[in-house]
Short mmCIF file of C-alpha atoms and ligand atoms in Angstrom, two decimals:
data_model
loop_
_atom_site.label_atom_id
_atom_site.label_comp_id
_atom_site.label_asym_id
_atom_site.label_seq_id
_atom_site.Cartn_x
_atom_site.Cartn_y
_atom_site.Cartn_z
CA UNK A 15 0.06 -0.01 0.12
CA UNK A 16 1.13 3.49 -0.90
CA UNK A 17 0.40 6.68 1.26
CA UNK A 18 1.58 10.16 1.19
CA UNK A 19 3.48 11.21 4.42
CA UNK A 20 3.68 14.85 5.38
CA UNK A 21 5.73 16.00 8.31
CA UNK A 22 4.88 19.48 9.71
CA UNK A 23 7.85 20.99 11.60
CA UNK A 24 8.53 24.42 13.20
CA UNK A 25 10.85 25.47 10.13
CA UNK A 26 9.67 23.26 7.20
CA UNK A 27 6.91 21.04 6.06
CA UNK A 28 8.22 18.04 4.25
CA UNK A 29 6.38 15.26 2.23
CA UNK A 30 7.02 12.12 0.18
CA UNK A 31 4.93 9.22 -1.13
CA UNK A 32 5.83 6.07 0.94
CA UNK A 33 5.56 2.34 0.37
CA UNK A 34 4.19 1.52 3.78
CA UNK A 35 4.97 -2.22 3.57
CA UNK A 36 8.72 -1.49 3.07
CA UNK A 37 9.15 2.12 4.66
CA UNK A 38 10.80 3.38 1.29
CA UNK A 39 10.16 6.68 -0.14
CA UNK A 40 8.72 6.50 -3.59
CA UNK A 41 9.97 9.73 -4.69
CA UNK A 42 12.53 12.30 -3.32
CA UNK A 43 10.83 14.27 -0.50
CA UNK A 44 9.77 17.98 -0.93
CA UNK A 45 10.04 20.65 1.51
CA UNK A 46 8.22 24.04 1.78
CA UNK A 47 9.10 26.44 4.53
CA UNK A 48 6.58 26.60 7.38
CA UNK A 49 4.35 29.68 6.76
CA UNK A 50 4.74 32.54 9.54
CA UNK A 51 2.65 32.93 11.50
CA UNK A 52 2.01 29.11 11.41
CA UNK A 53 -1.81 29.43 11.62
CA UNK A 54 -4.06 26.49 10.56
CA UNK A 55 -5.20 27.99 7.17
CA UNK A 56 -1.77 28.69 5.67
CA UNK A 57 -0.41 25.52 7.03
CA UNK A 58 -3.18 23.42 5.39
CA UNK A 59 -2.47 25.45 2.17
CA UNK A 60 1.02 24.12 2.24
CA UNK A 61 -0.23 20.69 2.84
CA UNK A 62 -2.45 21.02 -0.21
CA UNK A 63 0.50 22.25 -2.19
CA UNK A 64 2.55 19.12 -1.30
CA UNK A 65 -0.34 16.82 -2.39
CA UNK A 66 -0.40 18.79 -5.69
CA UNK A 67 3.33 18.61 -6.25
CA UNK A 68 3.07 14.79 -6.06
CA UNK A 69 -0.33 14.70 -8.07
CA UNK A 70 -1.43 12.62 -5.03
CA UNK A 71 -4.91 11.32 -4.63
CA UNK A 72 -5.16 8.69 -1.86
CA UNK A 73 -4.55 8.43 1.87
CA UNK A 74 -2.49 11.14 3.47
CA UNK A 75 -0.73 10.84 6.91
CA UNK A 76 0.22 14.07 8.58
CA UNK A 77 2.32 14.78 11.66
CA UNK A 78 1.88 17.70 14.00
CA UNK A 79 4.42 19.01 16.48
CA UNK A 80 1.94 18.82 19.43
CA UNK A 81 -0.50 16.58 21.28
CA UNK A 82 -3.14 15.23 18.93
CA UNK A 83 -6.24 13.26 20.10
CA UNK A 84 -8.84 12.05 17.71
CA UNK A 85 -7.44 14.41 14.97
CA UNK A 86 -7.79 17.34 17.17
CA UNK A 87 -4.43 19.45 17.94
CA UNK A 88 -4.34 20.07 21.76
CA UNK A 89 -1.06 21.91 22.10
CA UNK A 90 1.23 23.93 19.85
CA UNK A 91 4.36 24.91 21.63
CA UNK A 92 6.23 25.77 18.43
CA UNK A 93 3.48 26.78 16.23
CA UNK A 94 0.68 29.32 16.41
CA UNK A 95 -1.51 29.01 19.49
CA UNK A 96 -4.52 29.05 17.26
CA UNK A 97 -4.02 25.39 16.64
CA UNK A 98 -5.06 24.45 20.11
CA UNK A 99 -8.53 22.75 19.85
CA UNK A 100 -8.46 22.90 16.00
CA UNK A 101 -9.92 19.86 14.17
CA UNK A 102 -6.89 19.32 12.12
CA UNK A 103 -8.16 16.09 10.73
CA UNK A 104 -11.27 17.95 9.25
CA UNK A 105 -9.13 20.99 8.04
CA UNK A 106 -6.72 18.95 6.14
CA UNK A 107 -9.36 16.62 4.64
CA UNK A 108 -11.18 19.66 3.42
CA UNK A 109 -7.99 21.36 2.06
CA UNK A 110 -6.75 18.10 0.22
CA UNK A 111 -10.07 16.31 -0.68
CA UNK A 112 -8.23 13.16 0.63
CA UNK A 113 -8.62 10.83 3.44
CA UNK A 114 -6.36 12.02 6.22
CA UNK A 115 -4.96 11.06 9.56
CA UNK A 116 -3.32 13.29 12.00
CA UNK A 117 -0.73 12.35 14.68
CA UNK A 118 2.04 13.63 16.91
CA UNK A 119 5.44 14.04 14.94
CA UNK A 120 7.60 12.05 17.28
CA UNK A 121 4.92 9.35 17.72
CA UNK A 122 5.21 8.95 13.90
CA UNK A 123 8.83 8.99 13.83
CA UNK A 124 8.88 6.41 16.63
CA UNK A 125 6.64 3.94 14.89
CA UNK A 126 8.71 4.26 11.71
CA UNK A 127 11.86 3.52 13.63
CA UNK A 128 10.32 0.56 15.48
CA UNK A 129 9.06 -0.97 12.22
CA UNK A 130 11.87 -0.16 9.80
CA UNK A 131 14.72 1.37 11.83
CA UNK A 132 16.78 1.22 14.89
CA UNK A 133 14.00 -0.26 17.02
CA UNK A 134 13.21 -3.44 15.03
CA UNK A 135 12.78 -6.38 17.33
CA UNK A 136 13.60 -4.29 20.39
CA UNK A 137 11.66 -5.50 23.54
CA UNK A 138 11.19 -3.84 26.81
CA UNK A 139 10.76 -0.08 27.09
CA UNK A 140 12.06 1.91 24.16
CA UNK A 141 11.99 5.67 23.94
CA UNK A 142 12.41 7.59 20.80
CA UNK A 143 13.51 11.19 21.26
CA UNK A 144 13.60 13.79 18.37
CA UNK A 145 15.75 16.78 18.65
CA UNK A 146 14.64 19.62 16.37
CA UNK A 147 12.74 22.97 16.99
CA UNK A 148 11.57 21.01 20.27
CA UNK A 149 12.10 17.77 21.90
CA UNK A 150 9.58 15.20 20.78
CA UNK A 151 9.08 11.83 22.67
CA UNK A 152 7.52 8.33 21.65
CA UNK A 153 7.21 5.74 24.23
CA UNK A 154 6.96 1.99 23.39
CA UNK A 155 6.42 -0.97 25.66
CA UNK A 156 6.48 -4.39 24.14
CA UNK A 157 6.41 -2.59 20.68
CA UNK A 158 3.17 -0.82 21.68
CA UNK A 159 3.09 2.94 21.48
CA UNK A 160 1.86 5.29 24.31
CA UNK A 161 0.62 8.19 22.28
CA UNK A 162 1.30 11.91 23.14
CA UNK A 163 3.93 11.61 25.72
CA UNK A 164 5.55 15.04 25.97
CA UNK A 165 8.91 14.40 27.59
CA UNK A 166 10.42 17.48 25.86
CA UNK A 167 8.61 19.48 28.57
CA UNK A 168 10.01 18.09 31.67
CA UNK A 169 11.45 20.74 33.87
CA UNK A 170 15.27 21.11 34.14
CA UNK A 171 17.20 23.86 36.05
CA UNK A 172 13.80 25.60 36.18
CA UNK A 173 13.31 25.51 32.34
CA UNK A 174 11.46 23.49 29.87
CA UNK A 175 13.97 20.63 28.74
CA UNK A 176 13.46 21.50 25.00
CA UNK A 177 14.44 25.14 25.68
CA UNK A 178 17.83 23.98 26.75
CA UNK A 179 18.49 20.86 24.80
CA UNK A 180 16.70 20.91 21.52
CA UNK A 181 18.59 21.36 18.17
CA UNK A 182 17.11 24.82 18.15
CA UNK A 183 18.71 25.59 21.60
CA UNK A 184 22.07 24.49 20.18
CA UNK A 185 21.72 27.17 17.35
CA UNK A 186 20.24 29.82 19.34
CA UNK A 187 22.99 29.52 22.07
CA UNK A 188 25.67 28.95 19.42
CA UNK A 189 26.62 25.90 21.57
CA UNK A 190 29.62 23.53 20.78
CA UNK A 191 28.72 19.95 20.28
CA UNK A 192 30.47 19.12 23.60
CA UNK A 193 28.45 21.81 25.46
CA UNK A 194 25.16 20.81 23.87
CA UNK A 195 25.80 17.17 24.41
CA UNK A 196 26.29 17.84 28.16
CA UNK A 197 22.95 19.44 28.25
CA UNK A 198 21.30 16.41 26.30
CA UNK A 199 23.19 14.07 28.71
CA UNK A 200 21.73 15.81 31.72
CA UNK A 201 18.27 15.67 30.08
CA UNK A 202 18.54 11.92 29.49
CA UNK A 203 19.58 11.36 33.30
CA UNK A 204 16.18 12.89 34.20
CA UNK A 205 14.43 10.83 31.60
CA UNK A 206 16.12 7.68 32.90
CA UNK A 207 15.20 8.41 36.48
CA UNK A 208 11.59 8.59 35.27
CA UNK A 209 11.25 5.80 32.84
CA UNK A 210 14.48 3.34 33.06
CA UNK A 211 14.10 2.68 29.23
CA UNK A 212 16.14 -0.22 27.96
CA UNK A 213 16.94 1.71 24.64
CA UNK A 214 16.69 5.29 23.66
CA UNK A 215 16.72 6.07 19.74
CA UNK A 216 17.76 9.57 19.25
CA UNK A 217 16.54 11.23 15.95
CA UNK A 218 15.73 14.43 14.28
CA UNK A 219 17.86 16.62 12.01
CA UNK A 220 20.82 16.31 14.25
CA UNK A 221 20.78 12.48 13.88
CA UNK A 222 22.71 13.12 10.54
CA UNK A 223 25.68 14.20 12.58
CA UNK A 224 25.27 11.42 15.43
CA UNK A 225 28.99 10.76 15.71
CA UNK A 226 29.61 14.38 16.81
CA UNK A 227 27.42 14.01 19.81
CA UNK A 228 25.96 10.58 20.62
CA UNK A 229 29.43 9.16 21.67
CA UNK A 230 29.48 11.94 24.34
CA UNK A 231 26.20 10.66 26.01
CA UNK A 232 27.72 8.65 28.71
CA UNK A 233 25.67 9.42 31.92
CA UNK A 234 23.07 6.91 31.80
CA UNK A 235 22.68 3.01 31.75
CA UNK A 236 20.30 2.75 28.76
CA UNK A 237 21.73 1.91 25.34
CA UNK A 238 21.56 4.88 23.05
CA UNK A 239 21.32 4.66 19.24
CA UNK A 240 20.97 7.19 16.54
CA UNK A 241 17.76 6.90 14.41
CA UNK A 242 18.20 4.75 11.20
CA UNK A 243 15.73 6.63 9.06
CA UNK A 244 17.45 9.86 9.76
CA UNK A 245 15.09 12.86 9.17
CA UNK A 246 12.55 10.71 6.98
CA UNK A 247 11.14 9.02 10.07
CA UNK A 248 8.19 11.41 10.52
CA UNK A 249 7.27 11.03 6.74
CA UNK A 250 7.32 7.26 6.97
CA UNK A 251 5.44 7.10 10.25
CA UNK A 252 2.69 9.57 8.90
CA UNK A 253 2.13 7.37 5.92
CA UNK A 254 1.96 4.28 8.15
CA UNK A 255 -0.72 5.83 10.36
CA UNK A 256 -3.15 5.96 7.38
CA UNK A 257 -3.36 2.23 7.47
CA UNK A 258 -4.96 2.27 10.99
CA UNK A 259 -2.25 -0.14 12.29
CA UNK A 260 -1.39 2.48 14.93
CA UNK A 261 -3.79 2.62 17.89
CA UNK A 262 -4.33 6.46 18.16
CA UNK A 263 -7.82 7.34 18.32
CA UNK A 264 -10.37 6.56 20.96
CA UNK A 265 -13.15 6.13 18.11
CA UNK A 266 -10.79 4.46 15.69
CA UNK A 267 -12.02 7.25 13.18
CA UNK A 268 -9.88 9.29 10.97
CA UNK A 269 -10.56 12.46 8.96
CA UNK A 270 -12.36 11.86 5.57
CA UNK A 271 -12.86 14.15 2.79
CA UNK A 272 -16.32 15.43 2.72
C1 BGC B 9 5.91 19.40 21.32
C2 BGC B 9 5.81 17.82 20.88
C3 BGC B 9 6.52 17.65 19.65
C4 BGC B 9 8.01 18.29 19.83
C5 BGC B 9 8.65 17.88 18.54
C6 BGC B 9 7.30 19.76 21.40
O1 BGC B 9 7.30 21.10 21.62
O2 BGC B 9 5.18 19.66 22.47
O3 BGC B 9 4.30 17.49 20.79
O4 BGC B 9 6.58 16.17 19.47
O5 BGC B 9 7.91 19.47 20.20
O6 BGC B 9 8.29 18.68 17.54
#
């Protein structure tokens, strides 16, 4: 089965058609800058542009960088606050005319990594963390996702963790790899104290340069591995969500064109 995966981020909105049976992209991904302010209508317009760019008709999975329950976006730490309470499933279905499913971006990336990447066959508690504009988290136990965990927002030294240890915090503070890795290590120590994961998969844009920082994360017991799908995990997981194989919605329903 093929589906279009779209990954909405704080700086860019990326998409590609995906073979959900293999996790392979069927065409090179396309990226459009996130509109500013990142309000629902202009973002839906970019989603529409991506479906048009691939001449797509069919299922569309869309990630969102916030809590999503039953297609409704509940938080928006790094996008416009007008997303809070928006029926994103209905909005994107209307904009594209396609059947859509919306889920948290880190949950999508985690599901893709567990199925095709660094988490394949991993038992016990696995935590995927994505380092980008914010810090996203996806928690798995026995291979099953607990959706909408928000471990990027635990408090460290009186601040939201993602304000200290996201990729954006590295850029804003012009932090060296060593300095930033020290902050990530401290963050992971808090996470380990709460969850004792067996494996932590670290992803996001910075996973491309994993050799510069992952070897410096020495403060915890859990095994740490970089994401295998690099920055495409969100797109792949979004496409996978359209098959209904990920238990996300209380109703089992997804947005439909109408
Ligand atoms: C949001 C999460 C999201 C993460 C990564 C955080 O600010 O609250 O829902 O997964 O950023 O985009």
